[in-house]
mmCIF file of C-alpha atoms and ligand atoms in Angstrom:
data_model
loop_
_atom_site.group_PDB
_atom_site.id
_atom_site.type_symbol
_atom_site.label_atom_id
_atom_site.label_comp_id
_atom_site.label_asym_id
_atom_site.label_seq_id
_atom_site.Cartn_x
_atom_site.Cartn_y
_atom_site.Cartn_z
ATOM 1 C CA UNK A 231 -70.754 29.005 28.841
ATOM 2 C CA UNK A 232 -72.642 26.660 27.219
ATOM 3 C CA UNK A 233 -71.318 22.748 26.352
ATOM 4 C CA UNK A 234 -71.672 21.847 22.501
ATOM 5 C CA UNK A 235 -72.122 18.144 22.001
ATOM 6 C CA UNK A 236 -72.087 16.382 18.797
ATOM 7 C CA UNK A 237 -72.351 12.877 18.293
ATOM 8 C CA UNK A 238 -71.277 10.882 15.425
ATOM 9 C CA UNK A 239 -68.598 9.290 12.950
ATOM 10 C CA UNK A 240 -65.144 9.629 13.870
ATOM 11 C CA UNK A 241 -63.385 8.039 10.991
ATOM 12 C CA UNK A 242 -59.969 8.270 9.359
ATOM 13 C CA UNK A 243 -59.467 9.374 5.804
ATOM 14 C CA UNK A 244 -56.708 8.381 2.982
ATOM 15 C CA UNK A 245 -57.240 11.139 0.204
ATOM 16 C CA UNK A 246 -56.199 10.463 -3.181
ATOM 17 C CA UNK A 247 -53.675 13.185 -4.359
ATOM 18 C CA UNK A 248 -54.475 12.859 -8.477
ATOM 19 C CA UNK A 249 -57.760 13.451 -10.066
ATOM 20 C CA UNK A 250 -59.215 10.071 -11.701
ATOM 21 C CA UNK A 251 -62.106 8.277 -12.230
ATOM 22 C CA UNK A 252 -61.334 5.549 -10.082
ATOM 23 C CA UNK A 253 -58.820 4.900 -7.162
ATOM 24 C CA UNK A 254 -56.749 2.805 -9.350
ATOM 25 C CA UNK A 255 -56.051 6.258 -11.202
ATOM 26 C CA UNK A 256 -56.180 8.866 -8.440
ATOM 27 C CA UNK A 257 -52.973 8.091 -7.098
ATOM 28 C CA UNK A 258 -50.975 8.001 -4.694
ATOM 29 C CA UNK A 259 -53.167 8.067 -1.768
ATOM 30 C CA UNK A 260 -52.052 9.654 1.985
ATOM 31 C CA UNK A 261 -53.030 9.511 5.322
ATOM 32 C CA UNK A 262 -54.669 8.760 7.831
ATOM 33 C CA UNK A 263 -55.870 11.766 8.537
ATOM 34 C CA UNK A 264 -58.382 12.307 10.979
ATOM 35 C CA UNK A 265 -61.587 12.802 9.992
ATOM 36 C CA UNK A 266 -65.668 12.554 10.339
ATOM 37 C CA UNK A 267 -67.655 15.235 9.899
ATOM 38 C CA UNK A 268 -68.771 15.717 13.470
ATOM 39 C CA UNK A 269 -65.168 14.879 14.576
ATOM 40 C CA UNK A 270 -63.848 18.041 12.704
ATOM 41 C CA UNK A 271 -66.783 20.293 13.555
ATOM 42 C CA UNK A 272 -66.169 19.595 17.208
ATOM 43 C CA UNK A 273 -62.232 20.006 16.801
ATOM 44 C CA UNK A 274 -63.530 23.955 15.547
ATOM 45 C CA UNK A 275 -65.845 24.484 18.079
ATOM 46 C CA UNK A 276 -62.841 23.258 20.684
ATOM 47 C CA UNK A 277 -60.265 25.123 19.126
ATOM 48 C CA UNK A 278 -61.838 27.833 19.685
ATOM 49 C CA UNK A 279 -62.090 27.425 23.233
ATOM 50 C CA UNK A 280 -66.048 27.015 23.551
ATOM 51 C CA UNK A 281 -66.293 23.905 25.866
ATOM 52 C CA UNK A 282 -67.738 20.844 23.632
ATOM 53 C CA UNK A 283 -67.835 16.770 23.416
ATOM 54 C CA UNK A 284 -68.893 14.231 21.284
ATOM 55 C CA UNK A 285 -70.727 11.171 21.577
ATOM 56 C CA UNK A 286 -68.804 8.142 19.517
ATOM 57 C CA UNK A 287 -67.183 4.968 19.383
ATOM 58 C CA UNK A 288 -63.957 4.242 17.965
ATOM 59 C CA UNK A 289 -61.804 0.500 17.935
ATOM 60 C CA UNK A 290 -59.185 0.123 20.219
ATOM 61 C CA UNK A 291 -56.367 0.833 17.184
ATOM 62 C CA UNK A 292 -54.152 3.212 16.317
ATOM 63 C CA UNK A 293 -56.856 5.194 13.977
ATOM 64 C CA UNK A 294 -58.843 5.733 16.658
ATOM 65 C CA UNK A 295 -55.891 6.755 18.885
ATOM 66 C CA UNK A 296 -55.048 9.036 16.084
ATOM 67 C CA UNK A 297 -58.510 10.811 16.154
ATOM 68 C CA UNK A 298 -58.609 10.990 20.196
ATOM 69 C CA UNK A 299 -55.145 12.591 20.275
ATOM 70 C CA UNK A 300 -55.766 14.946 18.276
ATOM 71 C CA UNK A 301 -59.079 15.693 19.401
ATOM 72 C CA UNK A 302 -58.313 16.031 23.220
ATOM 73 C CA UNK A 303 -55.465 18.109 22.592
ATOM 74 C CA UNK A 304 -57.810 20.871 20.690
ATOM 75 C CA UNK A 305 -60.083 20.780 24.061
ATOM 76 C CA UNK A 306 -62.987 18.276 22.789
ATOM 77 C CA UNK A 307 -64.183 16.622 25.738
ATOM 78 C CA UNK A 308 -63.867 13.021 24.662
ATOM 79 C CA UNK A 309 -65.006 11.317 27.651
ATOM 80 C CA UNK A 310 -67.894 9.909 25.560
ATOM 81 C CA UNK A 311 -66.171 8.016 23.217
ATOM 82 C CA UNK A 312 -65.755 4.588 23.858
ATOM 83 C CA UNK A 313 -63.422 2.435 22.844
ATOM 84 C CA UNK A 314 -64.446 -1.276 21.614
ATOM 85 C CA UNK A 315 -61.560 -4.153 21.557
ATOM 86 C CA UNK A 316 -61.752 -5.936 18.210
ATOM 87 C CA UNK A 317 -63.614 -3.551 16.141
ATOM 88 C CA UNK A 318 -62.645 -1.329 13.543
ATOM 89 C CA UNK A 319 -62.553 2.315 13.480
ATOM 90 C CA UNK A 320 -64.215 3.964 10.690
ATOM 91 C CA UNK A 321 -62.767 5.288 7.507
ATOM 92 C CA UNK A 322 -63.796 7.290 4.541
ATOM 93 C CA UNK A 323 -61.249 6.953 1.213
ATOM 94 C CA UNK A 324 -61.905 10.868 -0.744
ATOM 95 C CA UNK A 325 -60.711 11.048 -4.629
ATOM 96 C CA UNK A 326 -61.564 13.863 -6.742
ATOM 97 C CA UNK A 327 -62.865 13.214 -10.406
ATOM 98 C CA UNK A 328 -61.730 15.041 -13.516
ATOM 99 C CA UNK A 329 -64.543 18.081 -13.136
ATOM 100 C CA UNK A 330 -63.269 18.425 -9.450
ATOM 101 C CA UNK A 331 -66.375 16.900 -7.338
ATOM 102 C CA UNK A 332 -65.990 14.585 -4.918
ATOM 103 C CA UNK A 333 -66.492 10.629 -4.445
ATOM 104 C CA UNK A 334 -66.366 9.057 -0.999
ATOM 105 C CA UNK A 335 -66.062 5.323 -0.313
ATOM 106 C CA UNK A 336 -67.298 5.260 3.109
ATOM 107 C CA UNK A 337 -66.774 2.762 6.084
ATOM 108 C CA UNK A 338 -69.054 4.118 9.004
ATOM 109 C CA UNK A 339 -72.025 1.412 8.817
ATOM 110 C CA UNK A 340 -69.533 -1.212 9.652
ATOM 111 C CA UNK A 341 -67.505 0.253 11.690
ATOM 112 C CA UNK A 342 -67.480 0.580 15.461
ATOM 113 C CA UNK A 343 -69.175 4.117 15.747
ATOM 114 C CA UNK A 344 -71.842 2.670 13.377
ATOM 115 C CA UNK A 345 -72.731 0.612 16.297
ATOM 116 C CA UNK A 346 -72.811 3.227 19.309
ATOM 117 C CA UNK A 347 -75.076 2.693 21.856
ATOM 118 C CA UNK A 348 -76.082 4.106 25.070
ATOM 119 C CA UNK A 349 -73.552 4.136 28.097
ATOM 120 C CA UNK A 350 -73.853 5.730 31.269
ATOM 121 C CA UNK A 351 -70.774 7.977 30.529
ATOM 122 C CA UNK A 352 -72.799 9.268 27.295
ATOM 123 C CA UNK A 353 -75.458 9.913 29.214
ATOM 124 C CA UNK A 354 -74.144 11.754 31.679
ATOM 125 C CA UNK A 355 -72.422 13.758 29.042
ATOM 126 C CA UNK A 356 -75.562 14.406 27.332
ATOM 127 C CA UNK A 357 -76.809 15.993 30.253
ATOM 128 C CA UNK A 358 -73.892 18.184 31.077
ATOM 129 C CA UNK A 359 -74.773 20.076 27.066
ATOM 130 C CA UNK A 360 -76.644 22.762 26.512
ATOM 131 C CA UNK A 361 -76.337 22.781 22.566
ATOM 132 C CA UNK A 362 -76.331 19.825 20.080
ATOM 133 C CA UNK A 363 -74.897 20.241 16.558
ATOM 134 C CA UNK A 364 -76.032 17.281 14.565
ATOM 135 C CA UNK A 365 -74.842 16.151 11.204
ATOM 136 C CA UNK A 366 -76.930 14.498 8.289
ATOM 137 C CA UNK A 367 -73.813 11.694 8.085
ATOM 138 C CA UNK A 368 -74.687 10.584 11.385
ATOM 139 C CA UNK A 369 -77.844 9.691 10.616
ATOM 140 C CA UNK A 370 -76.144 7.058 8.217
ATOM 141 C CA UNK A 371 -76.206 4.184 10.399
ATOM 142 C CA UNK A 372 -78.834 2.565 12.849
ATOM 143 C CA UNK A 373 -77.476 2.580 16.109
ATOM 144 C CA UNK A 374 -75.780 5.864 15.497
ATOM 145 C CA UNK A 375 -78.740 7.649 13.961
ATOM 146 C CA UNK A 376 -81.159 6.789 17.176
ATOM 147 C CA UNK A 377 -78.165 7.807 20.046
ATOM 148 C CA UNK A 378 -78.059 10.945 17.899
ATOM 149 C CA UNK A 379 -81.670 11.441 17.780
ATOM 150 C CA UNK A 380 -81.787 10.526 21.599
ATOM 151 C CA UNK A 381 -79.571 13.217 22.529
ATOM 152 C CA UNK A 382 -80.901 15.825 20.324
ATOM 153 C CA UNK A 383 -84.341 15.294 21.905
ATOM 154 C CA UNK A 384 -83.358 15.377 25.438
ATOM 155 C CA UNK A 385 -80.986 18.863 25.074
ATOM 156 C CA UNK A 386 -84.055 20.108 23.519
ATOM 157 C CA UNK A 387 -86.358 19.033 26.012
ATOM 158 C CA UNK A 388 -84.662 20.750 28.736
ATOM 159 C CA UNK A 389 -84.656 24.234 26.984
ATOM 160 C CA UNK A 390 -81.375 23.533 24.855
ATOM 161 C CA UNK A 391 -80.989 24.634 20.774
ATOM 162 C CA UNK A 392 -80.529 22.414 18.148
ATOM 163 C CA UNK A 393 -78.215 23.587 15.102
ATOM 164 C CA UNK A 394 -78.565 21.044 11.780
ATOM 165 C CA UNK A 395 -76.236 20.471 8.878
ATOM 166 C CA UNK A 396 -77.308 18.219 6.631
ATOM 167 C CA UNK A 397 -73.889 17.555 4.998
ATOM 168 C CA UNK A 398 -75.850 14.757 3.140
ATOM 169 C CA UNK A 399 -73.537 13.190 0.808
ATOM 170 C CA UNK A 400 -75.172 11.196 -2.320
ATOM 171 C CA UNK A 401 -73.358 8.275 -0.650
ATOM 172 C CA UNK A 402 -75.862 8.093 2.634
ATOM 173 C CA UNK A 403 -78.603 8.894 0.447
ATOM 174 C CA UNK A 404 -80.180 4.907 0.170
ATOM 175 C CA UNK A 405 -79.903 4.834 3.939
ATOM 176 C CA UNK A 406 -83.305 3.294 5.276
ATOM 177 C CA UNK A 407 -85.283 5.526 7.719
ATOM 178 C CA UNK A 408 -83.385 8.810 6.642
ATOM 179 C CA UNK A 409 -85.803 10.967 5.262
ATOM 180 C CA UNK A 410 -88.299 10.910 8.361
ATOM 181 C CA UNK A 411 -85.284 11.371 10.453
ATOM 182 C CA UNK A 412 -84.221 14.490 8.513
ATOM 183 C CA UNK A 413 -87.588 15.820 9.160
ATOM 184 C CA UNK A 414 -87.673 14.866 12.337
ATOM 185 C CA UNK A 415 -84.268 17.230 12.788
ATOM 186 C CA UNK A 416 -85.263 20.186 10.882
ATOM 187 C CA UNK A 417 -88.641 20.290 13.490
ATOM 188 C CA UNK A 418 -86.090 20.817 16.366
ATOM 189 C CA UNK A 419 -83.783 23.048 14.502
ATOM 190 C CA UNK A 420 -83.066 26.643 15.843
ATOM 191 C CA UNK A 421 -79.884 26.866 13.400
ATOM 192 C CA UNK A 422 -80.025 25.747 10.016
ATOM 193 C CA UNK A 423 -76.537 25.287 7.778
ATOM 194 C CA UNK A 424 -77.078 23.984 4.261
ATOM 195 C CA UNK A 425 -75.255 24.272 1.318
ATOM 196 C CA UNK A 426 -75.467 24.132 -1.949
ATOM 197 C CA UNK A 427 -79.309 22.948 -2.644
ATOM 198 C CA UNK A 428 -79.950 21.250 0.755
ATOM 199 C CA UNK A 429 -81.552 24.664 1.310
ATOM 200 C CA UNK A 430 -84.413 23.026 -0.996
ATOM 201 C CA UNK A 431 -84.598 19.820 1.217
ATOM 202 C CA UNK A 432 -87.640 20.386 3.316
ATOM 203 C CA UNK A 433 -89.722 22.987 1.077
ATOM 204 C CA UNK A 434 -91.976 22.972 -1.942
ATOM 205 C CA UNK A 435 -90.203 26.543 -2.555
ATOM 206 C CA UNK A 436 -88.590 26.500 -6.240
ATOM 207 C CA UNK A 437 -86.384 30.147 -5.148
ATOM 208 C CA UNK A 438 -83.973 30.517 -2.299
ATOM 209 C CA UNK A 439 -85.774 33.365 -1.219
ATOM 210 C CA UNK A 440 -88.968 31.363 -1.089
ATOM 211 C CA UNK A 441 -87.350 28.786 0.915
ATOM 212 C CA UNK A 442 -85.644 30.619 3.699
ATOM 213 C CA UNK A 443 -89.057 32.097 4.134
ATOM 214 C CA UNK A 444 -90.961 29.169 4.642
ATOM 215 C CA UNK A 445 -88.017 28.082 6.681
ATOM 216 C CA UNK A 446 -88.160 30.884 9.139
ATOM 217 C CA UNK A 447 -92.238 30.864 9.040
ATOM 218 C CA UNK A 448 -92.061 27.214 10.299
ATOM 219 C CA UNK A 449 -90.019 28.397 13.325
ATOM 220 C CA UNK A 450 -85.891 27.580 12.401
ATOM 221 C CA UNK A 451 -84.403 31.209 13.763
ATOM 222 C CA UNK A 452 -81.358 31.625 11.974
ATOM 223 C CA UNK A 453 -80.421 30.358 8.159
ATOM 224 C CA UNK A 454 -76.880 30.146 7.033
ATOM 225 C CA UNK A 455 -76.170 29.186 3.366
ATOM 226 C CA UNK A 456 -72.481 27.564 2.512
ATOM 227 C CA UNK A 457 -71.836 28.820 -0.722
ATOM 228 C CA UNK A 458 -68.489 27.285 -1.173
ATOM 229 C CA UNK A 459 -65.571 29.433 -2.621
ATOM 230 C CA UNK A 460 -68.781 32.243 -3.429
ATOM 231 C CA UNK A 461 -68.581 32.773 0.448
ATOM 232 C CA UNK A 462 -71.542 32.322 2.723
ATOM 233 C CA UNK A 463 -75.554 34.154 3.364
ATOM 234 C CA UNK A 464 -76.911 34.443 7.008
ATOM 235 C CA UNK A 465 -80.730 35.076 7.278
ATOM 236 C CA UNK A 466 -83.225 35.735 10.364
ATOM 237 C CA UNK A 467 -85.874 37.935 11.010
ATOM 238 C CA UNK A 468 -84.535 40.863 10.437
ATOM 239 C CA UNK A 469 -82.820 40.010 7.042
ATOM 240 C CA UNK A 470 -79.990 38.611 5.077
ATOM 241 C CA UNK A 471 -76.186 39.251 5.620
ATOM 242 C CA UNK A 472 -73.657 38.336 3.601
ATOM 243 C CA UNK A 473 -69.630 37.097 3.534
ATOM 244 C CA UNK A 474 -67.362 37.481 0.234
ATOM 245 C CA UNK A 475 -65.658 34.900 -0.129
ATOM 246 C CA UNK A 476 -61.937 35.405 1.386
ATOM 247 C CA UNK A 477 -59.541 34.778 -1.452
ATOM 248 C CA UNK A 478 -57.083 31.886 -0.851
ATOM 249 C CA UNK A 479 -55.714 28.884 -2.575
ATOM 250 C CA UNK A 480 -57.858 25.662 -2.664
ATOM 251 C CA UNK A 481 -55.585 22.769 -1.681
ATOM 252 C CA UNK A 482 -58.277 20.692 0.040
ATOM 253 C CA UNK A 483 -62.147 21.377 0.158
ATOM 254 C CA UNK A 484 -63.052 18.437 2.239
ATOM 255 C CA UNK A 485 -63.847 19.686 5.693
ATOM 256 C CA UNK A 486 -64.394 23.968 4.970
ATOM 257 C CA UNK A 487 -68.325 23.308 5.855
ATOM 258 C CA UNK A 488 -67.821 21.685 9.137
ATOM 259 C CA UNK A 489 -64.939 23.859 10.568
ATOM 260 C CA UNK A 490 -67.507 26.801 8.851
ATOM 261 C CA UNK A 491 -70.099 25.266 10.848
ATOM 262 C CA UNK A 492 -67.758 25.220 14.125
ATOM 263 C CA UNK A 493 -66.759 28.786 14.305
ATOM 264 C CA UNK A 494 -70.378 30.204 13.418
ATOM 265 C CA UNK A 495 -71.851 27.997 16.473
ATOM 266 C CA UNK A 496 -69.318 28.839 18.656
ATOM 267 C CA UNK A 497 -69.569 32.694 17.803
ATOM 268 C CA UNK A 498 -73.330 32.002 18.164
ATOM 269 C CA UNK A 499 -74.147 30.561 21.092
ATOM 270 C CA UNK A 500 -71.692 33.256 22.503
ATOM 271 C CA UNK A 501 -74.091 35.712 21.375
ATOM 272 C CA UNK A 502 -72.293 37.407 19.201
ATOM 273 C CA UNK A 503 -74.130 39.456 16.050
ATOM 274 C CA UNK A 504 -74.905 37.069 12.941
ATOM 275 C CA UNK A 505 -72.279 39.613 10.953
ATOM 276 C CA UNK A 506 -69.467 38.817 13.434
ATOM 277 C CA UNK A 507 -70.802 34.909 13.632
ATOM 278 C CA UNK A 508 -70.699 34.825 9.981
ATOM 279 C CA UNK A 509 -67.425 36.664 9.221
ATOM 280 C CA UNK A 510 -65.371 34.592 11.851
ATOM 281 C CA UNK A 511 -67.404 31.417 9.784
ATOM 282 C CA UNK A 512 -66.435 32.116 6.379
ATOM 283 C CA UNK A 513 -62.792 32.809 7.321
ATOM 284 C CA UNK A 514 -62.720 29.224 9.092
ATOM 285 C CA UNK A 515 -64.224 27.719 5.669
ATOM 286 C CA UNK A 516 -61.977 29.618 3.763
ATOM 287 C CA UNK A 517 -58.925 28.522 5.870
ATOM 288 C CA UNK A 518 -59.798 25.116 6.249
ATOM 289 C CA UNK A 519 -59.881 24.295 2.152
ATOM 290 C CA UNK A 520 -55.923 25.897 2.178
ATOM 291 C CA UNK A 521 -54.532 22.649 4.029
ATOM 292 C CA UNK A 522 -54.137 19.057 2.898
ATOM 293 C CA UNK A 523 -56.702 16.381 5.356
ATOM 294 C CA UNK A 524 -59.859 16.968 6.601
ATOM 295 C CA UNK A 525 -59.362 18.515 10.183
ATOM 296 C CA UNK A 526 -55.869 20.363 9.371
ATOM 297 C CA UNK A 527 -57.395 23.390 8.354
ATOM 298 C CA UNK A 528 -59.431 23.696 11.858
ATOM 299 C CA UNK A 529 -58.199 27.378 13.329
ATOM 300 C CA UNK A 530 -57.407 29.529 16.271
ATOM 301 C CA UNK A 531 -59.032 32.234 17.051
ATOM 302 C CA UNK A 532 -55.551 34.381 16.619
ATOM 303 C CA UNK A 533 -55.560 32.203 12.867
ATOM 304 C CA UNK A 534 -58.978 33.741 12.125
ATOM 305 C CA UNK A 535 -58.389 37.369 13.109
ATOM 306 C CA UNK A 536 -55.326 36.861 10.948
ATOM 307 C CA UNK A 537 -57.645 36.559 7.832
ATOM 308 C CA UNK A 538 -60.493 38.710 8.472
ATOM 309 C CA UNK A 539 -57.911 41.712 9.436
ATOM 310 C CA UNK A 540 -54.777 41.959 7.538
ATOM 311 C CA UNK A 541 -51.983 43.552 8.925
ATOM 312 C CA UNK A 542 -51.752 46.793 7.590
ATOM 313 C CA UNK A 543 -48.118 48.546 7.107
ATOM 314 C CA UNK A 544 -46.181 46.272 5.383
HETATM 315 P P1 ATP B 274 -67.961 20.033 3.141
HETATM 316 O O1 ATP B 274 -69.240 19.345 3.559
HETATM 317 O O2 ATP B 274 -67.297 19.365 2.026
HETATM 318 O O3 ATP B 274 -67.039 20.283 4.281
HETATM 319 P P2 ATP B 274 -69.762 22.230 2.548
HETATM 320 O O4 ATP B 274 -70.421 22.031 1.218
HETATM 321 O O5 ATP B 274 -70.555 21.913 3.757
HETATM 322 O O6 ATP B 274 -68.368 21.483 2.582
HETATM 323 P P3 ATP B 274 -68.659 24.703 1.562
HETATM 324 O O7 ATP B 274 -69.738 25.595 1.070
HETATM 325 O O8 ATP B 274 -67.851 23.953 0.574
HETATM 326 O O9 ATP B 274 -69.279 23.734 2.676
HETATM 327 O O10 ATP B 274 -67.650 25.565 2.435
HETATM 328 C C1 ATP B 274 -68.059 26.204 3.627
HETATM 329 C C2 ATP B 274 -67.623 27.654 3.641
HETATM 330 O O11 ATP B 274 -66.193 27.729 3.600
HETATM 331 C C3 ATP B 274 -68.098 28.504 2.460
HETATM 332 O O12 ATP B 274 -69.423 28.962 2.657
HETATM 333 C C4 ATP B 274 -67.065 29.621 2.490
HETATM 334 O O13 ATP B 274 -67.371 30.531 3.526
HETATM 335 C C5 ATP B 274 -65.783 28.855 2.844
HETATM 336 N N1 ATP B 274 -65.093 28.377 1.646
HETATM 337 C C6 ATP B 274 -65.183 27.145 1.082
HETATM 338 N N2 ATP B 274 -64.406 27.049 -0.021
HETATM 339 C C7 ATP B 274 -63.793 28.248 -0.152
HETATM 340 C C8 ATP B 274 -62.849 28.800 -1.088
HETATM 341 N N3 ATP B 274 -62.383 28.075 -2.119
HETATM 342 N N4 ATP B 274 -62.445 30.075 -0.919
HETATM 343 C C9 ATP B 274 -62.897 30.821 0.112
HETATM 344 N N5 ATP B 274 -63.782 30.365 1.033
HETATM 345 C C10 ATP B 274 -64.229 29.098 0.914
HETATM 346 MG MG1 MG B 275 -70.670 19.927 4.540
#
């Protein structure tokens, strides 16, 4: 089977449990919970028993113990992290305004995976992967942005596929260099994930019709849209599928695209149809936003049949 690597932020989060405009309203705040987009994408892909690692660097503290715990026990290969003495691990702080969106406060610049670099057990890793999911946030930081770059370019170079979320929050957006290495992402990609109007990020295309066709034309193979709690749009070659959205209660949206992301790759690269990929997808998304914290809504295979097929007879 083949190895999914991701490499990027592992961070803890502290959510704030009240909607304000400010974290001196939004309270209290909880956690840490563990957290980083690439962190809880991998946990999904691992969870679901696909083999996988990621590429990071956490401090030698109890957050980072926190994230490697919890990481290892959900099968993530984590032999890639490292671990630096007297640095910090990273951390994101999530409130939710009064209209419901989102504001981040994040700490991944200055934090010890902002400053991965190579090491021979990353490399060896690298070369062990036959897939790389990459995530826009991890292109939010020098050193991390050119390891993840690195890696993309050599799984590709030996015949390996690249699937892309941009994930770009308008936090990252100032962050020098990003733009060319977006494109330089999308002209690897085989699987693209956007949501909301990232789909517009690369094309001159004012429609989303227009744009997943100039998408496909310029050679990315399969197109899945994140549509929040409106469900989720797969598109290839051979058309456009599409999810309802599976009706549950929103506790927590922070995390539903990446554990999304991590069933449909797993389902994927396993060759399953885009249908089945996207079904198992949407029910990860629309389990993950029922639980409180970032990765505690990352499922089981047994958890996703659960939702997609309700027992009958009761
Ligand atoms: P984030 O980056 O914050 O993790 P995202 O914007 O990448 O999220 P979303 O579109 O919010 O991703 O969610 C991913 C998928 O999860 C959706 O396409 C849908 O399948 C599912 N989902 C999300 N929210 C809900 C919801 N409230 N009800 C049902 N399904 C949901
Ligand atoms: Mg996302």
């Amino acid at each position: 089977m083949t190895k999914v690597l991701t490499v990027g932020e592992i961070l803890v989060e502290i959510v704030a449990t009240t909607r304000g405009d400010g974290f001196r309203e939004a309270q209290p705040l909880i956690g840490p919970f563990p957290s980083g987009s690439p962190a809880i994408f991998i946990d999904q892909v691992g969870k679901l028993g696909t083999p996988c690692a990621i590429l990071s660097r956490v401090g030698a503290d109890d957050f980072g113990q926190v994230n490697l715990d919890r990481l290892a026990a959900d099968g993530v290969d984590i032999s890639g992290v490292s671990v630096a003495p007297g640095e910090a691990t990273g951390s994101a702080f999530v409130r939710y305004r009064e209209d419901g969106s989102r504001a981040f406060i994040f700490n991944i610049a200055n934090s010890a995976c902002g400053r991965l670099d190579a090491t021979p057990e990353g490399d060896a890793l690298i070369d062990t992967c036959g897939h790389m999911h990459l995530m826009g946030t991890a292109l939010s930081a020098p050193g991390l942005a050119a390891r993840a770059l690195e890696a993309m370019e050599r799984i590709k170079a030996k015949g390996g596929t690249l699937s892309f979320d941009p994930n770009l929050r308008p936090e990252i957006l100032d962050t020098p260099g990003l733009r060319p290495a977006l494109d330089r992402v999308l002209a690897q990609t085989d699987l693209f994930l956007p949501s909301g109007d990232e789909i517009f990020l690369f094309t001159a295309a004012c429609d989303e019709a227009g744009a997943v066709a100039d998408l496909l034309a310029r050679g990315v193979r399969d197109i899945v849209i994140k549509r929040g709690a409106q469900g989720a749009s797969h598109f290839d070659a051979k058309g456009r599928t599409d999810a309802a959205p599976i009706a549950v209660e929103e506790i927590d949206p922070t995390g539903a695209g990446d554990s999304f992301g991590g069933a449909f790759v797993s389902f994927w690269l396993a060759g399953a149809p885009p249908a089945t990929a996207l079904a198992y997808a949407n029910a990860a998304g629309a389990r993950a936003v029922t639980k409180l914290g970032p990765m505690e809504g990352t499922s089981t295979r047994a958890e996703l049949d659960a939702l997609i097929t309700p027992v009958q007879g009761h």
